[in-house]
């Protein structure tokens, strides 16, 4: 596989290295943890399965406690944090290296008292699950494979003890009398099932290639997750160990384990679990399949030939999932805690699907959004089985038109335009006549406004105690820039399609021109920037925010070149950081430079100064457009270094502190963060 070379990281041995890693399977399931192998988040686990893909994510296999015995010495390779403040065992002290590619790989090594060297190499792989079989004959499964390879001069014994749970990935498990686990022994596997008070849990299997499994069963009480402590959330958990696996290994031999669960329609309700029968698993075969899949997706792209570029492309694929309820692809907004969001999907689509030439994926994503268009709005949250979509977004529908335009420019797929133009008209009509949340055009200036209270409908959507932190009611600048671009797209497409209605294109152009003129109301001549919002009370919001940059980065821009240059210069001076744009000028009295503390404190800082890495893309595109003869005023190296060395190795964080040193915060892997960096590198 090209691009498989990766940087070798040497985790700290004086304290646990809490940098993270992530694997996904195309269904929303994930496997994640830290370099030191201690869990620091509620969300960490070797198998967190999306039982109703891509949602219903449930922790099943939390971790494996591993002990190596050789020459009479007992060497514990694991590391855990405990609520007592103790860190034990201290496996991180003998952890020598970590590499991400082609799969996360750890090397523990040392020397016995007799002078014999030993090493254990662990590799973890989460195979891509593929799509549901049409006839349901092949079960849809989420799986994770863990391989241990031993090197040394003497025979060794490896003991592996699984720690398990069954709970939402948002919550913690506590031992209680009414919760117990059953295990059904079969050749080279055990089927495990939780039995909480409400109903039996989902059965899943743990398999192994060699060794003897001994059932015992006891609880590990009071593990602590330090990142949850920092976030002001519940931070302790009890995990159950059903037994342990023991195997003798000669130098050069390996042990492979697999945790597997059926998901979606394949889920079983009893111990007669429907699972593939190819046990024991073959790690190399699965790795080769995954390498071939990724090479098939990205092998033709020049970026794939570079290690850092390959890491970014592989990161882009982690967000692409199959949603069972819509029977179509979707985009997870971010890991570890986000689901698939309409706004995030549409912002991320150009980088994840168009730059990577995954045009069929882009088309299906646009079709799915259009299928759920209602009253001129595109869902912000797609429906779970038996539920309705949520339409709490003022921009998703306009972003859909913008993204459709980018898709058409890339593919010239005019047949698709013909099939989707009705949705374009439905969206424009919805905004013109008015739709939910008071979204409508102002008949005086043709600008879009909205006026619902206690909600936040733009991407700055934080709400604390029922109050929007950045309400932006009235006429937000980027929404009206999107409105102008949507009308321009509609005029162009009408001219192409409307043989029987030749005046439709003229009407769209006339309205677009009215909006272009009205956009001048956003010009703040005093500072050379765009007002962030024209408030309902008539007082414009002069806060310096990145939404002005978003308004300049659209395909059709309604602002003059001199204005755009002044906006970008001020944004560079006030908002640009090495890792993205601040959400608010640090000179503002409302600015918060550190994102931390409990939920309320974090939400208050979310859009009041925190740096958003995805905004580097719109800034870079706008700069290239309006300063074509000047070098791009963005250094991408800090984000590329972050990709390969910081936070979640192999992905881009959602946000960073607004103040130096710009510490990574929020979700450790964010779709639009990865997408926008790809766009800057590839467009």
Short mmCIF file of C-alpha atoms in Angstrom, two decimals, residues 14-350:
data_model
loop_
_atom_site.label_atom_id
_atom_site.label_comp_id
_atom_site.label_asym_id
_atom_site.label_seq_id
_atom_site.Cartn_x
_atom_site.Cartn_y
_atom_site.Cartn_z
CA UNK A 14 7.98 9.22 32.78
CA UNK A 15 4.19 9.61 32.65
CA UNK A 16 1.33 8.06 30.62
CA UNK A 17 1.16 9.48 27.08
CA UNK A 18 -2.48 10.46 26.63
CA UNK A 19 -2.40 11.16 22.91
CA UNK A 20 -5.10 9.16 21.15
CA UNK A 21 -5.71 6.84 18.21
CA UNK A 22 -8.89 5.96 16.31
CA UNK A 23 -10.17 3.24 13.98
CA UNK A 24 -13.62 3.02 12.35
CA UNK A 25 -15.45 0.49 10.19
CA UNK A 26 -17.82 2.39 7.88
CA UNK A 27 -20.84 1.73 10.09
CA UNK A 28 -20.20 4.23 12.88
CA UNK A 29 -18.51 1.65 15.11
CA UNK A 30 -15.10 2.58 16.41
CA UNK A 31 -12.05 1.41 18.29
CA UNK A 32 -10.03 4.01 20.15
CA UNK A 33 -7.73 4.62 23.06
CA UNK A 34 -4.45 6.25 24.01
CA UNK A 35 -0.82 5.68 23.19
CA UNK A 36 -0.12 4.60 26.79
CA UNK A 37 -3.04 2.11 26.52
CA UNK A 38 -4.95 3.64 29.45
CA UNK A 39 -8.49 4.81 28.78
CA UNK A 40 -8.91 8.50 29.49
CA UNK A 41 -12.42 8.97 28.08
CA UNK A 42 -15.80 7.33 28.54
CA UNK A 43 -15.74 6.87 24.75
CA UNK A 44 -12.58 4.78 24.61
CA UNK A 45 -12.91 1.08 23.92
CA UNK A 46 -11.61 -1.65 21.65
CA UNK A 47 -15.10 -2.37 20.32
CA UNK A 48 -17.70 0.38 20.45
CA UNK A 49 -20.37 -0.98 18.12
CA UNK A 50 -23.02 1.04 16.30
CA UNK A 51 -25.89 -1.39 16.81
CA UNK A 52 -28.22 0.69 14.59
CA UNK A 53 -25.60 2.03 12.17
CA UNK A 54 -24.30 4.64 12.41
CA UNK A 55 -25.90 5.29 15.81
CA UNK A 56 -26.74 3.23 18.89
CA UNK A 57 -23.04 3.10 19.69
CA UNK A 58 -22.48 0.69 22.55
CA UNK A 59 -19.30 -0.20 24.42
CA UNK A 60 -18.79 -3.97 24.48
CA UNK A 61 -15.07 -4.71 24.76
CA UNK A 62 -13.42 -1.96 26.73
CA UNK A 63 -9.83 -3.15 26.94
CA UNK A 64 -7.47 -6.08 27.40
CA UNK A 65 -5.26 -6.43 30.46
CA UNK A 66 -2.05 -8.16 29.34
CA UNK A 67 0.64 -9.90 31.40
CA UNK A 68 3.82 -11.43 29.97
CA UNK A 69 5.61 -14.15 31.95
CA UNK A 70 9.12 -15.12 30.92
CA UNK A 71 12.07 -16.54 32.88
CA UNK A 72 10.03 -16.37 36.06
CA UNK A 73 9.35 -12.65 35.72
CA UNK A 74 5.85 -11.18 35.52
CA UNK A 75 5.66 -8.09 33.30
CA UNK A 76 2.42 -6.11 33.19
CA UNK A 77 1.97 -4.25 29.91
CA UNK A 78 -1.26 -2.42 30.75
CA UNK A 79 -1.84 1.01 32.26
CA UNK A 80 -4.94 2.22 34.12
CA UNK A 81 -6.02 5.33 35.97
CA UNK A 82 -7.94 4.80 39.24
CA UNK A 83 -10.15 7.13 41.26
CA UNK A 84 -7.69 6.82 44.16
CA UNK A 85 -5.20 8.77 42.08
CA UNK A 86 -3.01 5.73 41.54
CA UNK A 87 -1.74 4.77 38.09
CA UNK A 88 -1.40 0.98 37.91
CA UNK A 89 -0.10 -1.15 36.27
CA UNK A 90 2.83 0.83 34.87
CA UNK A 91 3.05 -0.74 31.43
CA UNK A 92 3.76 2.66 29.89
CA UNK A 93 7.23 2.53 31.45
CA UNK A 94 8.28 -0.26 29.07
CA UNK A 95 6.36 1.07 26.03
CA UNK A 96 9.00 1.94 23.43
CA UNK A 97 7.17 3.06 20.30
CA UNK A 98 3.88 3.68 18.53
CA UNK A 99 3.21 3.88 14.80
CA UNK A 100 -0.13 4.57 13.15
CA UNK A 101 0.29 3.12 9.68
CA UNK A 102 -0.65 0.75 8.24
CA UNK A 103 -2.45 0.02 11.54
CA UNK A 104 -1.90 1.25 15.11
CA UNK A 105 1.14 -0.63 16.41
CA UNK A 106 2.75 -0.64 19.86
CA UNK A 107 6.08 -2.14 20.92
CA UNK A 108 6.78 -2.95 24.57
CA UNK A 109 10.26 -4.27 25.33
CA UNK A 110 12.77 -4.79 28.09
CA UNK A 111 15.39 -7.04 29.58
CA UNK A 112 14.89 -9.68 32.26
CA UNK A 113 17.04 -9.96 35.36
CA UNK A 114 18.93 -12.74 33.57
CA UNK A 115 19.83 -10.38 30.74
CA UNK A 116 17.39 -11.77 28.16
CA UNK A 117 15.70 -9.29 25.86
CA UNK A 118 11.99 -9.55 25.19
CA UNK A 119 9.42 -7.57 23.19
CA UNK A 120 5.70 -7.65 22.54
CA UNK A 121 4.28 -5.97 19.44
CA UNK A 122 0.55 -5.27 19.36
CA UNK A 123 -1.36 -4.38 16.20
CA UNK A 124 -5.04 -3.42 16.03
CA UNK A 125 -7.24 -3.52 12.94
CA UNK A 126 -10.92 -2.68 12.50
CA UNK A 127 -11.95 -4.14 9.12
CA UNK A 128 -14.31 -2.12 6.97
CA UNK A 129 -17.75 -3.69 7.31
CA UNK A 130 -18.99 -3.08 3.79
CA UNK A 131 -22.69 -2.75 2.97
CA UNK A 132 -25.67 -4.85 4.11
CA UNK A 133 -26.33 -7.86 1.89
CA UNK A 134 -29.52 -7.47 -0.14
CA UNK A 135 -30.91 -10.81 1.05
CA UNK A 136 -29.56 -10.53 4.59
CA UNK A 137 -27.76 -13.87 4.18
CA UNK A 138 -24.40 -12.42 5.19
CA UNK A 139 -24.56 -10.83 8.63
CA UNK A 140 -23.49 -7.22 8.95
CA UNK A 141 -20.85 -7.15 11.67
CA UNK A 142 -18.54 -4.79 13.47
CA UNK A 143 -15.21 -6.38 14.34
CA UNK A 144 -11.85 -5.55 15.82
CA UNK A 145 -8.72 -7.70 15.58
CA UNK A 146 -5.87 -7.48 18.09
CA UNK A 147 -2.61 -9.27 17.39
CA UNK A 148 0.25 -9.84 19.86
CA UNK A 149 3.67 -10.90 18.51
CA UNK A 150 6.40 -12.10 20.85
CA UNK A 151 10.15 -11.89 20.39
CA UNK A 152 12.71 -13.12 22.90
CA UNK A 153 15.24 -15.79 23.63
CA UNK A 154 12.96 -17.89 25.82
CA UNK A 155 9.43 -19.26 25.66
CA UNK A 156 6.89 -16.94 27.25
CA UNK A 157 3.36 -17.14 28.58
CA UNK A 158 0.93 -14.40 27.61
CA UNK A 159 -2.20 -13.86 29.69
CA UNK A 160 -4.94 -11.66 28.23
CA UNK A 161 -7.91 -10.63 30.38
CA UNK A 162 -10.83 -8.85 28.63
CA UNK A 163 -12.68 -6.09 30.47
CA UNK A 164 -16.22 -5.71 29.14
CA UNK A 165 -19.39 -3.65 29.45
CA UNK A 166 -22.69 -3.01 27.78
CA UNK A 167 -23.64 0.62 27.86
CA UNK A 168 -24.10 3.70 25.72
CA UNK A 169 -20.80 5.22 24.73
CA UNK A 170 -21.95 8.44 26.41
CA UNK A 171 -22.37 6.84 29.85
CA UNK A 172 -20.46 4.75 32.38
CA UNK A 173 -21.13 1.27 33.76
CA UNK A 174 -21.33 0.66 37.50
CA UNK A 175 -21.53 -2.77 39.08
CA UNK A 176 -24.91 -3.52 40.64
CA UNK A 177 -26.73 -6.66 41.76
CA UNK A 178 -29.18 -6.69 38.85
CA UNK A 179 -26.43 -6.57 36.20
CA UNK A 180 -24.73 -9.83 35.29
CA UNK A 181 -23.02 -11.33 32.25
CA UNK A 182 -23.38 -14.81 30.79
CA UNK A 183 -20.80 -16.58 28.68
CA UNK A 184 -21.27 -19.53 26.37
CA UNK A 185 -18.10 -21.46 25.62
CA UNK A 186 -17.48 -22.69 22.09
CA UNK A 187 -14.30 -23.89 20.37
CA UNK A 188 -11.84 -20.97 20.33
CA UNK A 189 -14.49 -18.42 21.23
CA UNK A 190 -16.80 -17.32 24.01
CA UNK A 191 -20.16 -15.67 23.40
CA UNK A 192 -20.80 -12.93 25.95
CA UNK A 193 -24.07 -11.25 26.84
CA UNK A 194 -25.04 -8.69 29.44
CA UNK A 195 -28.25 -9.06 31.40
CA UNK A 196 -29.24 -5.71 32.85
CA UNK A 197 -32.56 -5.43 34.61
CA UNK A 198 -34.47 -4.02 31.66
CA UNK A 199 -33.73 -6.71 29.01
CA UNK A 200 -30.93 -8.94 27.73
CA UNK A 201 -28.12 -7.16 25.96
CA UNK A 202 -26.73 -7.94 22.55
CA UNK A 203 -24.65 -11.14 22.32
CA UNK A 204 -21.16 -10.81 20.92
CA UNK A 205 -18.17 -13.09 20.56
CA UNK A 206 -14.54 -12.98 21.61
CA UNK A 207 -12.35 -15.33 19.57
CA UNK A 208 -8.71 -16.35 19.67
CA UNK A 209 -6.22 -18.16 17.48
CA UNK A 210 -4.56 -20.20 20.25
CA UNK A 211 -4.55 -20.69 23.98
CA UNK A 212 -6.88 -21.79 26.76
CA UNK A 213 -9.70 -19.66 28.09
CA UNK A 214 -10.61 -19.86 31.78
CA UNK A 215 -13.88 -18.37 33.00
CA UNK A 216 -13.76 -16.77 36.42
CA UNK A 217 -15.65 -13.48 36.52
CA UNK A 218 -15.09 -10.45 38.73
CA UNK A 219 -15.31 -6.67 38.64
CA UNK A 220 -12.65 -4.02 38.23
CA UNK A 221 -14.01 -1.17 40.33
CA UNK A 222 -13.38 2.57 40.13
CA UNK A 223 -11.40 3.09 36.98
CA UNK A 224 -11.06 6.81 36.28
CA UNK A 225 -11.17 8.69 32.98
CA UNK A 226 -9.07 11.87 33.39
CA UNK A 227 -10.42 13.67 30.32
CA UNK A 228 -13.95 13.39 31.72
CA UNK A 229 -12.67 14.77 35.02
CA UNK A 230 -11.35 17.79 33.12
CA UNK A 231 -14.70 18.19 31.35
CA UNK A 232 -16.65 18.20 34.60
CA UNK A 233 -18.45 14.94 33.76
CA UNK A 234 -18.83 11.57 35.46
CA UNK A 235 -15.37 10.06 35.33
CA UNK A 236 -15.50 6.63 36.98
CA UNK A 237 -16.47 3.21 35.72
CA UNK A 238 -16.62 -0.44 36.79
CA UNK A 239 -15.70 -3.03 34.17
CA UNK A 240 -16.40 -6.76 34.30
CA UNK A 241 -13.85 -9.42 33.47
CA UNK A 242 -15.49 -12.73 32.44
CA UNK A 243 -12.23 -14.68 32.40
CA UNK A 244 -8.78 -14.79 30.86
CA UNK A 245 -6.92 -16.37 27.96
CA UNK A 246 -3.51 -17.93 28.50
CA UNK A 247 -1.18 -19.09 25.74
CA UNK A 248 2.44 -20.20 25.40
CA UNK A 249 4.41 -18.36 22.74
CA UNK A 250 7.72 -19.29 21.20
CA UNK A 251 9.89 -16.46 19.85
CA UNK A 252 8.30 -15.20 16.63
CA UNK A 253 4.83 -16.59 17.40
CA UNK A 254 1.64 -14.55 17.54
CA UNK A 255 -1.74 -14.54 19.25
CA UNK A 256 -4.71 -12.98 17.48
CA UNK A 257 -8.00 -12.09 19.12
CA UNK A 258 -11.20 -10.89 17.49
CA UNK A 259 -14.23 -9.23 19.06
CA UNK A 260 -17.26 -9.35 16.76
CA UNK A 261 -20.92 -8.39 16.99
CA UNK A 262 -23.79 -8.45 14.50
CA UNK A 263 -25.44 -5.06 13.98
CA UNK A 264 -28.50 -3.62 12.30
CA UNK A 265 -30.97 -6.18 10.99
CA UNK A 266 -28.40 -8.92 11.71
CA UNK A 267 -28.63 -8.40 15.46
CA UNK A 268 -29.55 -11.50 17.43
CA UNK A 269 -31.76 -11.55 20.51
CA UNK A 270 -30.31 -14.64 22.17
CA UNK A 271 -27.13 -16.67 22.38
CA UNK A 272 -27.77 -18.18 18.93
CA UNK A 273 -25.61 -15.39 17.59
CA UNK A 274 -25.44 -14.90 13.84
CA UNK A 275 -21.78 -14.38 13.04
CA UNK A 276 -19.28 -15.30 10.35
CA UNK A 277 -17.67 -18.68 10.87
CA UNK A 278 -14.14 -17.96 9.62
CA UNK A 279 -12.48 -18.40 13.00
CA UNK A 280 -9.69 -18.09 13.96
CA UNK A 281 -9.18 -14.76 12.20
CA UNK A 282 -6.18 -14.16 9.96
CA UNK A 283 -4.76 -10.74 10.72
CA UNK A 284 -2.58 -10.49 7.61
CA UNK A 285 -5.42 -11.41 5.26
CA UNK A 286 -7.68 -8.80 6.82
CA UNK A 287 -4.90 -6.21 6.68
CA UNK A 288 -4.29 -6.94 3.00
CA UNK A 289 -8.00 -6.57 2.24
CA UNK A 290 -8.10 -3.21 3.99
CA UNK A 291 -4.95 -2.04 2.21
CA UNK A 292 -6.45 -3.01 -1.14
CA UNK A 293 -9.69 -1.19 -0.32
CA UNK A 294 -7.89 2.04 0.58
CA UNK A 295 -5.61 1.83 -2.44
CA UNK A 296 -8.67 1.36 -4.63
CA UNK A 297 -10.17 4.53 -3.19
CA UNK A 298 -7.12 6.78 -3.20
CA UNK A 299 -4.34 5.11 -5.19
CA UNK A 300 -4.77 7.38 -8.22
CA UNK A 301 -4.36 10.57 -6.18
CA UNK A 302 -0.87 12.13 -6.00
CA UNK A 303 -1.42 12.91 -2.31
CA UNK A 304 -1.60 9.17 -1.62
CA UNK A 305 2.08 8.80 -2.45
CA UNK A 306 3.13 10.99 0.50
CA UNK A 307 2.96 9.61 4.06
CA UNK A 308 1.30 12.72 5.49
CA UNK A 309 -1.07 12.96 2.54
CA UNK A 310 -1.97 9.29 2.85
CA UNK A 311 -2.70 9.80 6.56
CA UNK A 312 -5.05 12.66 5.71
CA UNK A 313 -6.83 10.65 3.01
CA UNK A 314 -7.27 7.69 5.36
CA UNK A 315 -8.64 10.09 7.96
CA UNK A 316 -11.20 11.32 5.42
CA UNK A 317 -12.53 7.79 4.95
CA UNK A 318 -13.16 7.33 8.68
CA UNK A 319 -16.17 9.68 8.57
CA UNK A 320 -17.98 7.92 5.70
CA UNK A 321 -20.63 5.57 7.08
CA UNK A 322 -23.72 3.70 5.98
CA UNK A 323 -26.96 4.77 7.66
CA UNK A 324 -29.41 1.88 8.03
CA UNK A 325 -32.52 4.05 8.50
CA UNK A 326 -32.02 5.79 5.14
CA UNK A 327 -30.18 2.89 3.43
CA UNK A 328 -27.63 5.37 2.15
CA UNK A 329 -24.22 6.78 2.99
CA UNK A 330 -23.76 9.56 5.49
CA UNK A 331 -20.95 11.49 7.17
CA UNK A 332 -20.20 11.30 10.88
CA UNK A 333 -19.56 14.89 12.00
CA UNK A 334 -16.82 13.90 14.41
CA UNK A 335 -15.43 11.31 16.79
CA UNK A 336 -15.78 10.25 19.46
CA UNK A 337 -19.25 11.64 20.27
CA UNK A 338 -20.99 13.20 17.24
CA UNK A 339 -23.57 11.55 14.98
CA UNK A 340 -24.18 12.51 11.33
CA UNK A 341 -25.35 16.11 10.94
CA UNK A 342 -26.75 17.67 7.78
CA UNK A 343 -24.78 20.91 8.02
CA UNK A 344 -21.51 19.13 8.77
CA UNK A 345 -22.11 16.62 5.99
CA UNK A 346 -22.55 19.36 3.40
CA UNK A 347 -19.54 21.37 4.53
CA UNK A 348 -17.39 18.24 4.60
CA UNK A 349 -18.64 16.74 1.33
CA UNK A 350 -16.43 18.72 -1.10
#
